[in-house]
Amino acid sequence: MTDILDELQWRGLIAQHTDIDALRTALADGELTFYCGFDPTAPSLHHGHLVAVKVMRHLQMAGHHPLALVGGATGLIGDPRTKGERTLNTKEVVADWAAGLRAQLERLLEFEGENPARIVNNLDWTGELSAIDFLRDIGKHFRMGTMLSKDIVARRLASEEGISFTEFSYQILQANDYLELYRRFGCTLEIGGNDQWGNLVGGMDLIHKVEGKTVHVMTNPLITKADGTKFGKTEGGAVWLNPEMLSPYAFYQFWLQTDDVDVVRFLKVFTFLDREEIERLEIATAQNPKAREAQKVLACEVTTWVHGAEAVRSAQAATEALWGRGQLRELDEATLAAATADLPAAKLVVGETTIVDLLVSAGLDRGRSAARKTVAGGGAYLNNVKVVDEDAPVVAEQLLAGGVVLVRKGRRNLAVARQAQQH
């Protein structure tokens, strides 16, 4: 079996670490307990969180014990950001978001078998701390010079807004989490995003000062595209894992649109495919990039992991149906709405609007004369059915789920028409 650190390095999942030889020895000596924290500062995890969860799964599959920490306490504070103070959410909102994150993590990690994952909430111990205990028992071990020198703190101090004591104290709370998990579960490794390096080291140092023990930290890189730009937004915003915030269809399409120069790296980071298969896909991409085989595999693997196999089948069916190679009427309203969300749109009135009206109002043809030529030339389609009568109105029987019809000109120009609201 490949050494787990070698595997993680090959996949590009390690950015920084403490003594790598000591960590390698600890991982090889037996079952190790490790943790990664996720703060409920939003209602859902997003695709960036998948990197840390992938590291957790790889370590879990190598026989080690994962603790997924949901920050019910730290989520009330918020990790300092580069740009300004966070808006503090109510306890009720944070508790609700924490429950949502817990449910998502329960689907992404393995909770059965010999080394099942365990979810913990730092509110369980932080909520019991008095201010005096916090200052005497924990704060005593932190030096202001070290805390002030951390990159994000230094940048915020230099800004016009500065930084509040609330956010400044976040690093102490996170360090205490590592100490508590060390005491409660024998946790000796903390992992997280590379922007968390200072906080992770703070926890390691706290354990050394309080318990006299040596523990480990390791970060994963923050994934960027090959050109160095930030990886990941859809047209509608963040790539959320919650299907109510981003449809599984849109999630699938996000991965499907991966650039050729990024796809092999993303296969290593975001899938569990072995080296042989990834190398095969790398060759396939080089030899026949138009087939986009690697992108299809990437989209299928990640969407299956997050949303399940049925969501992938629906996304693939929608993709096929939109372009005339599948059955539009088999698509449910949510999938169809997601699949047509970014298409040019037109309004229709059942019994009145014609294909010529739709081609013009959707911007597929510049005028009615051009639209009539499109119909006469056999290039106009309604729900993938060729339209031969330019004067025939759209009827109720032609409406798809959600009261829409698809309008296509030729093979590649697609639009959606929605029923006008009746008043």
Tab-separated table of C-alpha atoms in Angstrom:
chain	number	residue	atom	x	y	z
A	1	MET	CA	0.000	0.000	0.000
A	2	THR	CA	1.249	3.468	-0.903
A	3	ASP	CA	2.344	5.551	2.065
A	4	ILE	CA	-0.581	7.852	2.877
A	5	LEU	CA	1.574	11.009	2.894
A	6	ASP	CA	3.050	10.080	-0.484
A	7	GLU	CA	-0.481	9.571	-1.801
A	8	LEU	CA	-1.633	12.946	-0.471
A	9	GLN	CA	1.428	14.666	-1.915
A	10	TRP	CA	0.894	13.042	-5.325
A	11	ARG	CA	-2.655	14.340	-5.301
A	12	GLY	CA	-1.505	17.852	-4.421
A	13	LEU	CA	-3.311	17.778	-1.072
A	14	ILE	CA	-0.472	18.895	1.214
A	15	ALA	CA	0.632	22.528	1.489
A	16	GLN	CA	2.402	22.953	4.870
A	17	HIS	CA	3.172	20.589	7.713
A	18	THR	CA	5.179	20.295	10.882
A	19	ASP	CA	7.949	17.666	11.161
A	20	ILE	CA	7.066	15.467	8.169
A	21	ASP	CA	9.229	12.541	9.267
A	22	ALA	CA	7.649	12.514	12.742
A	23	LEU	CA	4.191	12.689	11.176
A	24	ARG	CA	5.007	9.885	8.751
A	25	THR	CA	6.183	7.737	11.659
A	26	ALA	CA	3.050	8.510	13.687
A	27	LEU	CA	0.800	7.580	10.757
A	28	ALA	CA	2.730	4.371	10.147
A	29	ASP	CA	2.858	3.300	13.814
A	30	GLY	CA	-0.860	2.699	14.156
A	31	GLU	CA	-4.291	4.246	14.198
A	32	LEU	CA	-4.112	7.997	14.726
A	33	THR	CA	-6.987	10.337	15.627
A	34	PHE	CA	-7.169	13.594	13.672
A	35	TYR	CA	-9.618	16.443	13.251
A	36	CYS	CA	-10.722	19.201	10.910
A	37	GLY	CA	-13.026	22.078	11.825
A	38	PHE	CA	-15.928	23.557	9.849
A	39	ASP	CA	-17.530	26.806	11.037
A	40	PRO	CA	-21.233	27.474	10.363
A	41	THR	CA	-20.715	30.979	8.954
A	42	ALA	CA	-23.129	30.115	6.104
A	43	PRO	CA	-26.074	27.704	5.720
A	44	SER	CA	-23.995	25.240	3.682
A	45	LEU	CA	-20.530	23.957	2.942
A	46	HIS	CA	-19.183	24.859	-0.489
A	47	HIS	CA	-16.887	23.112	-2.970
A	48	GLY	CA	-13.757	24.519	-1.316
A	49	HIS	CA	-14.529	22.534	1.827
A	50	LEU	CA	-14.383	19.343	-0.231
A	51	VAL	CA	-10.578	19.562	-0.329
A	52	ALA	CA	-10.234	19.162	3.447
A	53	VAL	CA	-12.957	16.504	3.508
A	54	LYS	CA	-11.064	14.580	0.818
A	55	VAL	CA	-7.947	14.630	2.999
A	56	MET	CA	-10.088	13.322	5.859
A	57	ARG	CA	-11.458	10.485	3.727
A	58	HIS	CA	-8.001	9.481	2.490
A	59	LEU	CA	-6.727	9.370	6.072
A	60	GLN	CA	-9.834	7.470	7.139
A	61	MET	CA	-9.396	4.907	4.362
A	62	ALA	CA	-5.791	4.459	5.544
A	63	GLY	CA	-7.176	3.360	8.938
A	64	HIS	CA	-7.090	6.588	10.945
A	65	HIS	CA	-9.923	8.061	13.012
A	66	PRO	CA	-11.588	11.304	11.839
A	67	LEU	CA	-13.217	13.893	14.044
A	68	ALA	CA	-15.292	16.437	12.123
A	69	LEU	CA	-15.679	19.488	14.311
A	70	VAL	CA	-18.693	21.709	13.679
A	71	GLY	CA	-17.952	25.110	15.198
A	72	GLY	CA	-21.107	25.892	17.096
A	73	ALA	CA	-19.021	28.217	19.283
A	74	THR	CA	-16.445	29.570	16.823
A	75	GLY	CA	-19.251	30.113	14.307
A	76	LEU	CA	-20.690	32.668	16.726
A	77	ILE	CA	-17.423	34.625	16.489
A	78	GLY	CA	-16.144	34.129	12.951
A	79	ASP	CA	-12.581	33.726	11.765
A	80	PRO	CA	-11.089	37.106	10.811
A	81	ARG	CA	-11.370	37.897	7.109
A	82	THR	CA	-9.132	40.083	4.976
A	83	LYS	CA	-11.939	42.552	4.333
A	84	GLY	CA	-13.659	43.837	7.428
A	85	GLU	CA	-15.536	42.435	10.384
A	86	ARG	CA	-18.060	39.682	9.982
A	87	THR	CA	-21.695	40.305	10.774
A	88	LEU	CA	-22.454	38.349	13.941
A	89	ASN	CA	-25.369	35.978	13.444
A	90	THR	CA	-27.824	35.080	16.189
A	91	LYS	CA	-27.344	31.955	18.266
A	92	GLU	CA	-30.465	30.475	16.675
A	93	VAL	CA	-29.161	31.021	13.141
A	94	VAL	CA	-25.726	29.576	13.965
A	95	ALA	CA	-27.296	26.536	15.637
A	96	ASP	CA	-29.488	25.960	12.560
A	97	TRP	CA	-26.525	26.300	10.210
A	98	ALA	CA	-24.439	23.984	12.407
A	99	ALA	CA	-27.139	21.321	12.091
A	100	GLY	CA	-27.060	21.747	8.310
A	101	LEU	CA	-23.275	21.350	8.154
A	102	ARG	CA	-23.476	18.287	10.372
A	103	ALA	CA	-25.977	16.674	7.988
A	104	GLN	CA	-23.721	17.394	4.999
A	105	LEU	CA	-20.635	15.973	6.709
A	106	GLU	CA	-22.575	12.842	7.610
A	107	ARG	CA	-23.039	12.206	3.884
A	108	LEU	CA	-19.427	12.948	2.924
A	109	LEU	CA	-17.580	10.892	5.549
A	110	GLU	CA	-17.931	7.232	6.486
A	111	PHE	CA	-19.729	6.594	9.787
A	112	GLU	CA	-19.716	2.794	9.661
A	113	GLY	CA	-16.926	0.217	9.823
A	114	GLU	CA	-13.877	-0.169	12.034
A	115	ASN	CA	-12.860	3.499	12.169
A	116	PRO	CA	-16.080	5.479	11.800
A	117	ALA	CA	-16.016	9.257	11.732
A	118	ARG	CA	-17.356	11.163	14.703
A	119	ILE	CA	-18.887	14.648	14.671
A	120	VAL	CA	-18.182	16.974	17.599
A	121	ASN	CA	-19.347	20.512	18.385
A	122	ASN	CA	-17.015	22.941	20.155
A	123	LEU	CA	-19.973	24.632	21.811
A	124	ASP	CA	-20.065	21.577	24.116
A	125	TRP	CA	-16.901	22.727	25.899
A	126	THR	CA	-16.584	26.395	24.968
A	127	GLY	CA	-20.114	27.128	26.142
A	128	GLU	CA	-19.148	25.946	29.636
A	129	LEU	CA	-16.109	28.259	29.911
A	130	SER	CA	-16.410	31.301	32.127
A	131	ALA	CA	-14.550	34.471	31.136
A	132	ILE	CA	-12.213	34.021	34.113
A	133	ASP	CA	-11.425	30.402	33.193
A	134	PHE	CA	-10.852	31.418	29.573
A	135	LEU	CA	-8.365	34.126	30.565
A	136	ARG	CA	-6.578	32.208	33.363
A	137	ASP	CA	-6.449	28.675	31.968
A	138	ILE	CA	-6.061	29.356	28.234
A	139	GLY	CA	-5.236	32.992	27.548
A	140	LYS	CA	-2.250	32.826	29.909
A	141	HIS	CA	-0.384	30.650	27.398
A	142	PHE	CA	-0.627	33.108	24.467
A	143	ARG	CA	1.830	35.920	23.784
A	144	MET	CA	0.573	39.132	22.241
A	145	GLY	CA	3.577	39.463	19.920
A	146	THR	CA	2.863	36.081	18.346
A	147	MET	CA	-0.859	36.787	18.015
A	148	LEU	CA	-0.284	40.227	16.469
A	149	SER	CA	2.239	38.904	13.956
A	150	LYS	CA	-0.210	36.507	12.296
A	151	ASP	CA	-0.716	37.573	8.705
A	152	ILE	CA	-4.460	38.167	8.723
A	153	VAL	CA	-4.310	40.028	12.062
A	154	ALA	CA	-1.427	42.216	10.875
A	155	ARG	CA	-3.301	43.100	7.690
A	156	ARG	CA	-6.480	43.949	9.558
A	157	LEU	CA	-4.565	46.088	12.070
A	158	ALA	CA	-3.067	48.026	9.176
A	159	SER	CA	-6.497	48.620	7.609
A	160	GLU	CA	-8.802	51.534	8.368
A	161	GLU	CA	-11.332	49.306	10.105
A	162	GLY	CA	-8.852	47.453	12.300
A	163	ILE	CA	-9.944	44.304	14.148
A	164	SER	CA	-12.222	43.795	17.123
A	165	PHE	CA	-11.197	41.896	20.253
A	166	THR	CA	-13.932	39.404	19.329
A	167	GLU	CA	-12.321	38.319	16.078
A	168	PHE	CA	-8.812	38.738	17.503
A	169	SER	CA	-9.649	36.125	20.157
A	170	TYR	CA	-10.775	33.562	17.571
A	171	GLN	CA	-7.293	32.040	17.329
A	172	ILE	CA	-7.352	31.241	21.055
A	173	LEU	CA	-10.721	29.491	20.788
A	174	GLN	CA	-9.521	27.343	17.889
A	175	ALA	CA	-6.314	26.448	19.732
A	176	ASN	CA	-8.386	25.372	22.707
A	177	ASP	CA	-10.418	23.071	20.443
A	178	TYR	CA	-7.279	21.110	19.613
A	179	LEU	CA	-6.385	20.891	23.323
A	180	GLU	CA	-9.875	19.636	24.197
A	181	LEU	CA	-9.858	17.034	21.420
A	182	TYR	CA	-6.409	15.890	22.509
A	183	ARG	CA	-7.703	15.406	26.047
A	184	ARG	CA	-11.028	13.835	25.114
A	185	PHE	CA	-10.068	11.622	22.159
A	186	GLY	CA	-6.275	11.488	22.039
A	187	CYS	CA	-6.322	13.604	18.864
A	188	THR	CA	-2.747	14.256	17.649
A	189	LEU	CA	-3.219	15.728	14.170
A	190	GLU	CA	-5.168	18.775	13.022
A	191	ILE	CA	-5.732	19.438	9.319
A	192	GLY	CA	-7.280	22.415	7.537
A	193	GLY	CA	-6.947	24.907	4.719
A	194	ASN	CA	-3.617	26.638	4.238
A	195	ASP	CA	-5.114	29.963	5.347
A	196	GLN	CA	-5.556	28.337	8.778
A	197	TRP	CA	-1.862	27.575	9.312
A	198	GLY	CA	-1.377	30.127	12.098
A	199	ASN	CA	-4.434	28.902	13.994
A	200	LEU	CA	-3.385	25.270	13.643
A	201	VAL	CA	0.120	25.975	14.955
A	202	GLY	CA	-1.435	27.904	17.870
A	203	GLY	CA	-3.282	24.758	18.956
A	204	MET	CA	-0.177	22.631	18.605
A	205	ASP	CA	1.827	25.076	20.739
A	206	LEU	CA	-0.917	25.195	23.377
A	207	ILE	CA	-0.872	21.412	23.771
A	208	HIS	CA	2.897	21.457	24.100
A	209	LYS	CA	2.754	24.163	26.801
A	210	VAL	CA	-0.133	22.678	28.800
A	211	GLU	CA	0.383	18.940	28.348
A	212	GLY	CA	4.073	18.784	27.405
A	213	LYS	CA	3.214	16.653	24.375
A	214	THR	CA	4.156	16.903	20.692
A	215	VAL	CA	1.314	16.811	18.169
A	216	HIS	CA	1.084	17.524	14.447
A	217	VAL	CA	-0.603	19.910	12.006
A	218	MET	CA	-0.945	19.768	8.234
A	219	THR	CA	-2.677	22.026	5.737
A	220	ASN	CA	-4.118	21.463	2.294
A	221	PRO	CA	-3.642	24.065	-0.448
A	222	LEU	CA	-6.360	26.526	-1.408
A	223	ILE	CA	-7.182	25.361	-4.914
A	224	THR	CA	-6.777	27.848	-7.759
A	225	LYS	CA	-7.064	27.505	-11.515
A	226	ALA	CA	-3.953	27.112	-13.648
A	227	ASP	CA	-3.872	30.839	-14.374
A	228	GLY	CA	-3.747	31.573	-10.637
A	229	THR	CA	-7.297	32.920	-10.389
A	230	LYS	CA	-9.694	31.814	-7.686
A	231	PHE	CA	-11.387	28.502	-8.317
A	232	GLY	CA	-14.920	28.704	-8.117
A	233	LYS	CA	-18.051	30.494	-8.694
A	234	THR	CA	-21.053	29.662	-10.828
A	235	GLU	CA	-23.019	32.334	-12.656
A	236	GLY	CA	-25.291	32.491	-9.628
A	237	GLY	CA	-22.568	32.647	-6.968
A	238	ALA	CA	-20.811	30.145	-4.721
A	239	VAL	CA	-20.714	26.424	-5.499
A	240	TRP	CA	-22.819	25.337	-2.522
A	241	LEU	CA	-23.282	21.684	-1.565
A	242	ASN	CA	-26.854	22.273	-0.383
A	243	PRO	CA	-29.130	21.255	-3.320
A	244	GLU	CA	-31.624	23.968	-2.341
A	245	MET	CA	-28.932	26.636	-2.753
A	246	LEU	CA	-27.383	25.210	-5.927
A	247	SER	CA	-29.160	22.519	-7.906
A	248	PRO	CA	-27.389	19.195	-8.498
A	249	TYR	CA	-27.676	19.948	-12.228
A	250	ALA	CA	-25.808	23.265	-11.840
A	251	PHE	CA	-23.278	21.556	-9.539
A	252	TYR	CA	-22.670	18.877	-12.188
A	253	GLN	CA	-22.315	21.503	-14.915
A	254	PHE	CA	-19.772	23.445	-12.845
A	255	TRP	CA	-17.388	20.467	-12.853
A	256	LEU	CA	-18.201	19.632	-16.472
A	257	GLN	CA	-16.952	23.088	-17.538
A	258	THR	CA	-13.461	22.513	-16.076
A	259	ASP	CA	-10.680	23.664	-18.397
A	260	ASP	CA	-8.410	21.045	-19.971
A	261	VAL	CA	-5.379	22.528	-18.193
A	262	ASP	CA	-7.025	22.026	-14.781
A	263	VAL	CA	-8.961	18.783	-15.148
A	264	VAL	CA	-6.202	16.258	-14.323
A	265	ARG	CA	-5.202	18.200	-11.206
A	266	PHE	CA	-8.844	18.365	-10.104
A	267	LEU	CA	-9.261	14.628	-10.686
A	268	LYS	CA	-6.386	14.071	-8.250
A	269	VAL	CA	-7.791	16.468	-5.653
A	270	PHE	CA	-11.532	15.831	-5.808
A	271	THR	CA	-11.909	12.152	-6.739
A	272	PHE	CA	-10.736	8.796	-5.402
A	273	LEU	CA	-9.752	7.495	-8.837
A	274	ASP	CA	-6.440	5.641	-8.765
A	275	ARG	CA	-3.260	6.771	-10.497
A	276	GLU	CA	-3.688	4.410	-13.444
A	277	GLU	CA	-7.155	5.740	-14.278
A	278	ILE	CA	-6.161	9.388	-13.852
A	279	GLU	CA	-3.112	8.865	-16.076
A	280	ARG	CA	-5.376	7.236	-18.690
A	281	LEU	CA	-7.697	10.241	-18.595
A	282	GLU	CA	-4.716	12.576	-18.890
A	283	ILE	CA	-3.677	10.821	-22.109
A	284	ALA	CA	-7.267	10.858	-23.399
A	285	THR	CA	-7.484	14.614	-22.792
A	286	ALA	CA	-4.242	15.223	-24.673
A	287	GLN	CA	-5.211	13.014	-27.614
A	288	ASN	CA	-8.891	13.941	-27.962
A	289	PRO	CA	-9.743	17.035	-25.912
A	290	LYS	CA	-13.062	17.579	-27.738
A	291	ALA	CA	-14.480	14.392	-26.212
A	292	ARG	CA	-14.035	15.933	-22.723
A	293	GLU	CA	-13.918	12.462	-21.188
A	294	ALA	CA	-11.939	13.624	-18.146
A	295	GLN	CA	-14.425	16.417	-17.445
A	296	LYS	CA	-17.358	14.004	-17.673
A	297	VAL	CA	-15.683	11.613	-15.246
A	298	LEU	CA	-14.821	14.474	-12.862
A	299	ALA	CA	-18.392	15.806	-12.888
A	300	CYS	CA	-19.819	12.324	-12.380
A	301	GLU	CA	-17.469	11.390	-9.519
A	302	VAL	CA	-17.826	14.614	-7.511
A	303	THR	CA	-21.593	14.939	-8.026
A	304	THR	CA	-22.123	11.293	-7.049
A	305	TRP	CA	-20.134	11.850	-3.842
A	306	VAL	CA	-22.040	14.993	-2.877
A	307	HIS	CA	-25.556	14.378	-4.245
A	308	GLY	CA	-25.760	10.687	-5.116
A	309	ALA	CA	-25.945	8.624	-8.300
A	310	GLU	CA	-29.556	9.556	-9.041
A	311	ALA	CA	-28.648	13.257	-9.184
A	312	VAL	CA	-25.964	12.440	-11.750
A	313	ARG	CA	-28.447	10.498	-13.873
A	314	SER	CA	-30.870	13.437	-13.756
A	315	ALA	CA	-28.145	15.926	-14.694
A	316	GLN	CA	-26.954	13.770	-17.564
A	317	ALA	CA	-30.522	13.208	-18.771
A	318	ALA	CA	-31.174	16.951	-18.673
A	319	THR	CA	-27.994	17.686	-20.619
A	320	GLU	CA	-28.939	15.144	-23.268
A	321	ALA	CA	-32.581	16.241	-23.446
A	322	LEU	CA	-31.774	19.917	-23.837
A	323	TRP	CA	-29.889	19.209	-27.044
A	324	GLY	CA	-32.361	16.808	-28.586
A	325	ARG	CA	-30.900	13.480	-27.501
A	326	GLY	CA	-33.309	12.656	-24.666
A	327	GLN	CA	-36.849	13.040	-23.403
A	328	LEU	CA	-37.681	16.532	-22.136
A	329	ARG	CA	-40.942	15.393	-20.583
A	330	GLU	CA	-39.083	13.091	-18.211
A	331	LEU	CA	-37.375	16.066	-16.529
A	332	ASP	CA	-38.837	17.353	-13.260
A	333	GLU	CA	-39.487	21.048	-12.726
A	334	ALA	CA	-36.434	21.685	-10.499
A	335	THR	CA	-33.994	20.036	-12.904
A	336	LEU	CA	-35.523	21.771	-15.914
A	337	ALA	CA	-35.435	25.142	-14.135
A	338	ALA	CA	-31.758	24.670	-13.270
A	339	ALA	CA	-30.899	23.486	-16.780
A	340	THR	CA	-32.502	26.535	-18.404
A	341	ALA	CA	-31.556	29.158	-15.794
A	342	ASP	CA	-28.770	30.703	-17.893
A	343	LEU	CA	-30.476	30.466	-21.297
A	344	PRO	CA	-31.910	33.474	-23.162
A	345	ALA	CA	-35.537	33.771	-22.115
A	346	ALA	CA	-38.807	34.822	-23.706
A	347	LYS	CA	-42.379	35.095	-22.461
A	348	LEU	CA	-45.244	33.228	-24.009
A	349	VAL	CA	-49.022	33.370	-23.857
A	350	VAL	CA	-50.586	29.972	-24.419
A	351	GLY	CA	-52.837	29.988	-27.449
A	352	GLU	CA	-51.348	33.221	-28.819
A	353	THR	CA	-47.539	33.135	-29.021
A	354	THR	CA	-46.039	31.567	-32.162
A	355	ILE	CA	-42.599	30.165	-32.929
A	356	VAL	CA	-41.807	33.361	-34.855
A	357	ASP	CA	-42.657	35.430	-31.759
A	358	LEU	CA	-40.409	33.251	-29.634
A	359	LEU	CA	-37.410	33.269	-31.993
A	360	VAL	CA	-37.492	37.068	-32.069
A	361	SER	CA	-38.212	37.771	-28.395
A	362	ALA	CA	-35.552	35.274	-27.262
A	363	GLY	CA	-32.996	36.980	-29.490
A	364	LEU	CA	-32.366	33.922	-31.669
A	365	ASP	CA	-33.427	35.897	-34.777
A	366	ARG	CA	-33.163	39.639	-35.321
A	367	GLY	CA	-36.591	40.138	-36.813
A	368	ARG	CA	-39.773	38.424	-37.906
A	369	SER	CA	-38.616	38.088	-41.499
A	370	ALA	CA	-35.436	36.281	-40.370
A	371	ALA	CA	-37.499	34.096	-38.031
A	372	ARG	CA	-39.827	33.071	-40.849
A	373	LYS	CA	-36.804	32.108	-42.952
A	374	THR	CA	-35.549	29.964	-40.076
A	375	VAL	CA	-38.889	28.126	-39.912
A	376	ALA	CA	-39.088	27.742	-43.692
A	377	GLY	CA	-35.569	26.355	-43.779
A	378	GLY	CA	-36.382	23.700	-41.185
A	379	GLY	CA	-34.202	25.244	-38.481
A	380	ALA	CA	-36.815	26.032	-35.817
A	381	TYR	CA	-37.592	23.604	-33.003
A	382	LEU	CA	-40.023	23.650	-30.112
A	383	ASN	CA	-39.177	21.109	-27.395
A	384	ASN	CA	-36.772	19.521	-29.905
A	385	VAL	CA	-39.587	18.986	-32.430
A	386	LYS	CA	-39.210	20.725	-35.793
A	387	VAL	CA	-41.823	23.430	-36.358
A	388	VAL	CA	-43.254	23.690	-39.900
A	389	ASP	CA	-46.192	26.043	-39.313
A	390	GLU	CA	-44.959	29.552	-38.495
A	391	ASP	CA	-48.439	30.698	-37.465
A	392	ALA	CA	-49.286	27.843	-35.071
A	393	PRO	CA	-49.583	29.112	-31.473
A	394	VAL	CA	-48.049	27.298	-28.507
A	395	VAL	CA	-50.759	25.209	-26.812
A	396	ALA	CA	-51.027	23.974	-23.236
A	397	GLU	CA	-50.182	20.397	-24.228
A	398	GLN	CA	-46.732	21.549	-25.329
A	399	LEU	CA	-45.763	22.972	-21.937
A	400	LEU	CA	-43.064	21.117	-19.997
A	401	ALA	CA	-42.749	20.897	-16.221
A	402	GLY	CA	-42.938	24.374	-14.707
A	403	GLY	CA	-44.867	25.785	-17.664
A	404	VAL	CA	-41.943	26.260	-20.053
A	405	VAL	CA	-41.037	25.335	-23.605
A	406	LEU	CA	-37.605	25.059	-25.200
A	407	VAL	CA	-36.912	27.032	-28.356
A	408	ARG	CA	-34.019	26.026	-30.576
A	409	LYS	CA	-32.587	27.484	-33.757
A	410	GLY	CA	-30.383	25.060	-35.640
A	411	ARG	CA	-28.239	22.731	-33.580
A	412	ARG	CA	-26.636	25.091	-31.064
A	413	ASN	CA	-28.808	28.143	-30.350
A	414	LEU	CA	-31.109	27.420	-27.432
A	415	ALA	CA	-33.568	29.525	-25.427
A	416	VAL	CA	-36.402	28.988	-22.968
A	417	ALA	CA	-39.870	30.494	-23.007
A	418	ARG	CA	-41.932	30.812	-19.832
A	419	GLN	CA	-45.606	31.495	-19.433
A	420	ALA	CA	-46.355	35.144	-18.773
A	421	GLN	CA	-47.837	35.691	-15.321
A	422	GLN	CA	-51.596	36.080	-15.409
A	423	HIS	CA	-53.048	38.997	-13.441
